[in-house]
Structures are given as structure tokens and as C-alpha cells.
Coordinates of C-alpha atoms in Angstrom, one line a residue:
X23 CA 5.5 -8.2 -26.7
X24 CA 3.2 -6.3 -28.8
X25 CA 3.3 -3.4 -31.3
X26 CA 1.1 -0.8 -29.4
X27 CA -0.7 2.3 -31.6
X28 CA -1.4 5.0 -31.2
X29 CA -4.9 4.8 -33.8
X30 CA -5.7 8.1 -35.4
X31 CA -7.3 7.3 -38.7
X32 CA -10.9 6.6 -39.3
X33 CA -10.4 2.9 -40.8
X34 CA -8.9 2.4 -37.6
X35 CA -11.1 3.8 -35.4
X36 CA -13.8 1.5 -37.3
X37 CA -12.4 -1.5 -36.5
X38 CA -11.9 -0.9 -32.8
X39 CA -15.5 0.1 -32.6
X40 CA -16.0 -2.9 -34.0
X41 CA -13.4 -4.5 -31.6
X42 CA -15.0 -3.7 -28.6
X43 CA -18.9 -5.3 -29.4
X44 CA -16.6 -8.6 -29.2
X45 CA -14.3 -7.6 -26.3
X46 CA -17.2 -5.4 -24.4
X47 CA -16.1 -4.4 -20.9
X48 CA -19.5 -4.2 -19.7
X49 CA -19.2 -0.7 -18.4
X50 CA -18.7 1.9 -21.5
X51 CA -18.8 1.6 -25.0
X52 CA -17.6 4.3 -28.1
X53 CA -19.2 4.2 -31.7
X54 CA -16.8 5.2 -34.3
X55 CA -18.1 9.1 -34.1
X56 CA -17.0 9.5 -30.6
X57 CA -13.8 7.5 -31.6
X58 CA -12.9 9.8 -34.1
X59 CA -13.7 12.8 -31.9
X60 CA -11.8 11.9 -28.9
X61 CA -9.0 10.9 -31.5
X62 CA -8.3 14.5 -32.8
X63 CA -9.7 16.2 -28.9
X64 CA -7.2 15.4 -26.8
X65 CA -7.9 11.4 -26.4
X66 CA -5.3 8.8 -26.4
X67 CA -6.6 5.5 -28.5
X68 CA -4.2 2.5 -28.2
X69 CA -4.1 -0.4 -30.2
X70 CA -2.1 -3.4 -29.3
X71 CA -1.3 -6.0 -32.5
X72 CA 0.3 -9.2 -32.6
X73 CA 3.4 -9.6 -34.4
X74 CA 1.0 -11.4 -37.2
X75 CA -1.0 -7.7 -37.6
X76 CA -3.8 -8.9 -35.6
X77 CA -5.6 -6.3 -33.2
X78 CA -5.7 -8.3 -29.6
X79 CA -6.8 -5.3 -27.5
X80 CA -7.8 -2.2 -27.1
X81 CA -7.4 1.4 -25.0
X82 CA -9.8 4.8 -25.1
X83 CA -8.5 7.3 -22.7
X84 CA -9.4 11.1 -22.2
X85 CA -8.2 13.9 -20.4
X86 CA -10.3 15.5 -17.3
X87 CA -9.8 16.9 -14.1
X88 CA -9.7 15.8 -10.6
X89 CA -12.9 17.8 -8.9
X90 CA -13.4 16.8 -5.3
X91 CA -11.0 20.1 -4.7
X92 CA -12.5 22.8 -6.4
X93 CA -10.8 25.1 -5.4
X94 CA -7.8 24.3 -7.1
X95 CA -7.7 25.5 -11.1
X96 CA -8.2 22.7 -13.5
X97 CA -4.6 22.4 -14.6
X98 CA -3.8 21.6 -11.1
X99 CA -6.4 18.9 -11.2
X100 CA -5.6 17.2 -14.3
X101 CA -5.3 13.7 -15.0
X102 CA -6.0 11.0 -18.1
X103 CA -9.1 8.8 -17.5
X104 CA -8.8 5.0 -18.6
X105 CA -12.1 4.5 -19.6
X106 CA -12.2 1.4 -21.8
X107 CA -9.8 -1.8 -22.0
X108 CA -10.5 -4.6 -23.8
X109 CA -8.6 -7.8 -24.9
X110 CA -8.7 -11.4 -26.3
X111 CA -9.3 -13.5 -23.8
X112 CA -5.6 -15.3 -24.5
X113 CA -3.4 -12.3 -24.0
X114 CA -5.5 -10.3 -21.6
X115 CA -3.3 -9.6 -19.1
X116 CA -0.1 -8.6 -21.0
X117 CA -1.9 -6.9 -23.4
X118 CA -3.2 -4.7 -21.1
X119 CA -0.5 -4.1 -18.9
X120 CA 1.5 -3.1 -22.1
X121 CA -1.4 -0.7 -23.0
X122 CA -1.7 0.5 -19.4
X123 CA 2.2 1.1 -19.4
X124 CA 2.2 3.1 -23.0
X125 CA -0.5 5.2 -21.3
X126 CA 1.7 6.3 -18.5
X127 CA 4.4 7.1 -20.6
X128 CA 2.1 9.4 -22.6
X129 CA 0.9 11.1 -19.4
X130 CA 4.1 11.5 -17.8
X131 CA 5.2 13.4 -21.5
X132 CA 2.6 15.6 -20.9
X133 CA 3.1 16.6 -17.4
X134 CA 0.2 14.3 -16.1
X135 CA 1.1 12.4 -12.8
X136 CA -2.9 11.1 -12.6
X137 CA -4.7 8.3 -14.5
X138 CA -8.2 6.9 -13.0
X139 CA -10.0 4.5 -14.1
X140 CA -13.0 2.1 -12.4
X141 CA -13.5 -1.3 -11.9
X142 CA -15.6 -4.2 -10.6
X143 CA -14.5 -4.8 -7.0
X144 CA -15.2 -8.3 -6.9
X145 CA -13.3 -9.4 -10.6
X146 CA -10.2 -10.6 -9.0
X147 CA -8.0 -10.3 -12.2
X148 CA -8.7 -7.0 -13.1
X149 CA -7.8 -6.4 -9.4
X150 CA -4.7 -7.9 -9.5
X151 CA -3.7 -6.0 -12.6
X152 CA -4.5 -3.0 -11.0
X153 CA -3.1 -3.0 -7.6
X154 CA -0.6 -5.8 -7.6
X155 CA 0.8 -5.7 -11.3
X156 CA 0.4 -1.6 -12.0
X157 CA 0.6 -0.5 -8.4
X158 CA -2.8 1.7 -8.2
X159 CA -4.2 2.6 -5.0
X160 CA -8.2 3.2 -3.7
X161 CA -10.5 4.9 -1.1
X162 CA -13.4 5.3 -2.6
X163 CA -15.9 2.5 -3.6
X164 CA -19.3 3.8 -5.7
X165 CA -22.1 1.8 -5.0
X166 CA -24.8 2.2 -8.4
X167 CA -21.7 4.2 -10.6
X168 CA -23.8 3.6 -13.6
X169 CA -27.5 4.4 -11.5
X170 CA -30.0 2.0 -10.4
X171 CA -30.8 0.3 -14.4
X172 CA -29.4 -3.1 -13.5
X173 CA -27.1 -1.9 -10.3
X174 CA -26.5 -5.1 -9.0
X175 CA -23.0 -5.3 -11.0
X176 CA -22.7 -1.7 -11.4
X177 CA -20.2 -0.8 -7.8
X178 CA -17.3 0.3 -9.0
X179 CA -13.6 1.1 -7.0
X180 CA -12.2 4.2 -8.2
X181 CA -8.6 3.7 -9.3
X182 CA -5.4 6.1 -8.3
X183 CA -2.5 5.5 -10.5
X184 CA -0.3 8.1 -9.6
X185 CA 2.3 7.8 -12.8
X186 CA 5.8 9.5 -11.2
X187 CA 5.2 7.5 -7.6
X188 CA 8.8 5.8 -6.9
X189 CA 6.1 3.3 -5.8
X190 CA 5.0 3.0 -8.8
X191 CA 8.4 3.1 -11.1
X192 CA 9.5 0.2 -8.2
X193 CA 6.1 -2.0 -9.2
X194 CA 6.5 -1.5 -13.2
X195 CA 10.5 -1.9 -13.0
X196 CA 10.1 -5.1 -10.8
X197 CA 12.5 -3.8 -8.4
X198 CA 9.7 -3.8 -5.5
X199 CA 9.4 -7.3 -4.0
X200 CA 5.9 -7.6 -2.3
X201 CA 5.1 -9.6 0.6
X202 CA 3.5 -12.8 0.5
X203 CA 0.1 -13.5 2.2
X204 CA 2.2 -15.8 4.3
X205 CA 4.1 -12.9 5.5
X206 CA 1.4 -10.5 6.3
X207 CA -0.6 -13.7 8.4
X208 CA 2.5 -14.3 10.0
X209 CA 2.6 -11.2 11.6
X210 CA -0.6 -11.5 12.8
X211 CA -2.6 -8.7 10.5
X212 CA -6.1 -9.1 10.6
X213 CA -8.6 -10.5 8.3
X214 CA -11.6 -8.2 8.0
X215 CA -13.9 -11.2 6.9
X216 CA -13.3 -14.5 7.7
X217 CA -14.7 -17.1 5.0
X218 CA -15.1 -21.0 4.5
X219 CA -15.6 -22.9 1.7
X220 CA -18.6 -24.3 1.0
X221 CA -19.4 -26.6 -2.6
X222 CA -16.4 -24.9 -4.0
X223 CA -17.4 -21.6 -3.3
X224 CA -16.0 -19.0 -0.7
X225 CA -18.6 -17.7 1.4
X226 CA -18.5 -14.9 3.7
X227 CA -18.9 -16.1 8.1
X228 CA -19.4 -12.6 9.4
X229 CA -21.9 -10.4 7.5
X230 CA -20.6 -7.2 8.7
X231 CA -16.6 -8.4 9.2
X232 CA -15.0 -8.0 12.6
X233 CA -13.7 -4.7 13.6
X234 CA -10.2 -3.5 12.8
X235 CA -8.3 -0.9 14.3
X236 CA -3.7 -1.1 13.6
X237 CA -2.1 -0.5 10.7
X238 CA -2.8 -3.1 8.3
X239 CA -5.6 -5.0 7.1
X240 CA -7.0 -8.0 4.9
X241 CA -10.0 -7.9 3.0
X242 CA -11.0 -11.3 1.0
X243 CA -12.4 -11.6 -2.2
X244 CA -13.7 -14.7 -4.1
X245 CA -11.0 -15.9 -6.2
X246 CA -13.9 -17.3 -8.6
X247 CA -16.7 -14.4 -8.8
X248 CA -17.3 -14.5 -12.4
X249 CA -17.8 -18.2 -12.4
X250 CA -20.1 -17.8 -9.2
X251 CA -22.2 -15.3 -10.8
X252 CA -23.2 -17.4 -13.6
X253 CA -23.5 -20.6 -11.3
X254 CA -24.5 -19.5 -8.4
X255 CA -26.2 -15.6 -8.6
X256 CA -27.6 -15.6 -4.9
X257 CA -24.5 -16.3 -3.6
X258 CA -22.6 -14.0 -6.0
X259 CA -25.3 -10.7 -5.0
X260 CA -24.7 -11.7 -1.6
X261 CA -20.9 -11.3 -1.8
X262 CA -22.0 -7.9 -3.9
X263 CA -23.6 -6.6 -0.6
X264 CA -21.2 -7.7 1.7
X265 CA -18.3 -5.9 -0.1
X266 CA -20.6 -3.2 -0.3
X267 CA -20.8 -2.9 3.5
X268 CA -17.3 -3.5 4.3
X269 CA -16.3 -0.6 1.7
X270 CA -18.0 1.5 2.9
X271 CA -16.9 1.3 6.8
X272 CA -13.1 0.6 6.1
X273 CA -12.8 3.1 4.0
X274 CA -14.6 5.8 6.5
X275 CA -12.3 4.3 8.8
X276 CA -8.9 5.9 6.8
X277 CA -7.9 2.7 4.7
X278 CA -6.9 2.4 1.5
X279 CA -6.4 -0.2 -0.8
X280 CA -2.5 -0.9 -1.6
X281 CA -2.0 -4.1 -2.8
X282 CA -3.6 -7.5 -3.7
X283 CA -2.7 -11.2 -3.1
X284 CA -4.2 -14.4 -4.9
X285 CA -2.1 -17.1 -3.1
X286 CA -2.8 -21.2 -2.1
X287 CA -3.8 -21.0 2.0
X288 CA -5.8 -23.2 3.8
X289 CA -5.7 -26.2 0.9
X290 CA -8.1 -23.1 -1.2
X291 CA -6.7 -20.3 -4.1
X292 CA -7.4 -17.0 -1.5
X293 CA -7.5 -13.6 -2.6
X294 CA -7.4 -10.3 -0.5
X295 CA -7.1 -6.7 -0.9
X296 CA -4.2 -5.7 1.6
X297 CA -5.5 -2.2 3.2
X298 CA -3.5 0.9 5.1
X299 CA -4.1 3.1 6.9
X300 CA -3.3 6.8 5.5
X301 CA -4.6 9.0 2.4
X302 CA -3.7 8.4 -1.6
X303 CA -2.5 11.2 -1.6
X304 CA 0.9 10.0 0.2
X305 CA 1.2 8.0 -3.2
X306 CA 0.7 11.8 -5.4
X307 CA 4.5 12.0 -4.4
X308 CA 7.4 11.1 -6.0

């Protein structure tokens, strides 16, 4: 457990702009100016400390406005936006699942049933904490979010966590017992692309996956990418593309991203992204 802040004075904001050079996500980064104006504008900044004092991660969060409707007034559209987490590398997970948690309780005080956020589809951990620990859903996959400068990490999934979703409450209560991947191969649901493993690394058979067409769906993911992008880059961009593809035609197709497994299968640590067919907008309801 840690004591989670909310930080609002500027000797605090100084040293999570400090915080964050050391704990970089490598997406977005706030000097102590913006800090302190997001602060007193409407910005939620979280600070999670250990029970010695010590800061072990970090939150920045904003409100904005849901705009692929817009016809809809921007109250009806509004939503918090996640758009920095960092953490020690030692307490990542819980640290940021208690800083994800305080955020939805903030939001669902104001009224706010959205929070977005994006992430790399390929980093298995921040997946897992995402879909399978927090219960957020996806459709849409950015390739280039930042732009072309260096784009060949830059594809980003753009995260639904809808805050009042029983589906939701179930997931962060730990009343919601999710199927294994044993389960889901057991009744015979498909796997989009089929990999082996070659010198420790999983590697893609089918470029383009094989077509899918019932309900459910599994899409894998290396469980390693982070380690293959420092050992082995070619491998590591060709696994960028791939995903790319695939994104890009399941999701055209009317899937969505509902939940992620990491599980032993095969004599290999697997992990896929389990997809559905429907709209995230079946999980804006309570």
C-alpha cells in the first residue's frame, strides 16, 4: 500500500519534474511550469510515497473532451486524460494500479465516467495492467501518434476505461474471474497469428494472420519485446509492422480489445490480446 497525493504545491511539483527525467515514459514529459499550471487548471497530479516518505511514482492527468462526436456539447463528451505514469522499476505495477485506482475515484466524484490514456501495443506489462488488471477496452490503434520523428516506437492503442462499468467495478473488486488461455483454446477460438519460437524469441508464421470471422479472437504478442528491441531491433520493427497490419484489419473488422493473457503454453510464457466482436461503447454502460 502506498500514501497516494494529491501534489499541489510548487516544491512538489519540482520534484516530480524531476521525478519523471529518471522514470521517463518515453511518450510525454511536463517541466515544473506546466506542472504547476495543470495543478491549479483542472489537472489531477498524484504522488504515490512509500511508507518511508519516498516518492516511487508518479501521475499527471487532465480534463478534455471525447471529439469523434461533435455533435454532442463538450460536457457530454468529457473525460480525464492519463497522460503520464511513471514508477520505480520495483513497485511498478502496484504503484500504478493504486494511482490508476485514486484517479477513478476522482473522476467518478466529478461525474466523469471516461479516462483515456495511450500505450505501446507491443509492452506486454503495461498491457496487462491495462486490460487485464484495470479492465480498459480498445478499437482504435494510431500508427505515428507522435508523427514520423523517430515513429518506429511511436503506435500507440488508445485506451477506454469507462470508470462506472459493472465491468469494471467486477475487475477492480476482484469479483470477475477471467478465463484462462486454456479455456479460450479449448473452445476452439482462433488465433489470429500463429507464432514459433525461434533463439528465444517469438516470431510471427503468417505475415498478414489468418482470417477470422465468430465471436472471439486471439491476437499474440511477444511476451519479451523490450528485451527484443534492444537485442534483436530487426526482429522487434518487424513485430512493430506486423501488429501494425493486424490492427488495422481486426479492428475495421468490429473487434475490440477486452482482455489480455500472459500464461505458460506450448513449454513458452505466451501472451495475447483476447478480442470481441462489438463497440466500446457497450462498456460506457453501467
Amino acid at each position: 500500500m502506498f500514501d497516494i497525493r494529491t501534489l499541489l504545491h510548487p516544491d512538489d511539483l519540482t520534484t516530480v519534474a524531476a521525478f519523471q527525467a529518471d522514470h521517463q515514459q518515453p511518450d510525454v514529459r511536463f517541466d515544473h511550469a506546466a506542472l504547476v499550471t495543470l495543478a491549479h487548471n483542472g489537472g489531477l497530479i498524484l504522488g504515490a510515497y512509500t511508507e518511508d516518505g519516498q516518492l516511487a511514482a508518479v501521475s499527471i492527468s487532465f480534463l478534455g473532451t471525447e471529439t469523434r462526436d461533435s455533435r454532442r456539447p463538450a460536457m457530454a463528451n468529457l473525460k480525464m486524460v492519463a497522460a503520464y505514469w511513471g514508477a520505480r522499476s520495483d513497485v511498478w505495477h502496484d504503484a500504478s494500479y493504486e494511482l490508476f485506482v485514486r484517479q477513478r475515484n476522482f473522476a467518478v466524484q466529478q461525474g466523469i465516467r471516461l479516462i483515456t490514456w495511450t500505450l505501446d501495443p507491443l509492452d506486454s506489462a503495461v498491457v496487462h495492467l491495462s486490460v487485464r488488471s484495470l479492465g480498459a477496452v480498445t478499437n482504435r490503434y494510431v500508427a505515428n501518434y507522435y508523427g514520423s520523428n523517430g515513429a518506429a516506437n511511436k503506435d500507440r492503442l488508445i485506451m477506454e476505461w469507462w470508470t462506472t462499468n459493472r465491468r469494471v467495478e467486477e475487475r477492480l473488486n476482484g469479483n470477475r474471474g477471467p478465463l484462462s488461455l486454456r479455456a479460450y483454446l479449448e473452445a476452439n477460438t482462433p488465433i489470429v497469428n500463429p507464432t514459433r519460437s525461434e533463439n528465444g524469441w517469438t516470431v510471427p508464421l503468417v505475415p498478414n494472420g489468418v482470417p477470422i470471422s465468430g465471436t472471439l479472437a486471439l491476437l499474440e504478442i511477444p511476451d519479451n519485446w523490450l528485451s527484443m528491441r534492444a537485442a534483436a531491433p530487426d526482429l522487434a520493427q518487424d513485430w512493430r509492422e506486423h501488429l501494425r497490419v493486424l490492427a488495422g484489419r481486426i479492428f475495421a473488422e468490429g473487434y475490440i480489445v477486452t482482455d489480455f493473457l500472459c500464461e505458460p503454453h506450448e513449454g513458452r510464457q505466451r501472451c495475447f490480446y483476447m478480442l470481441s466482436r462489438g463497440s466500446t461503447t457497450t462498456f460506457s454502460e453501467s
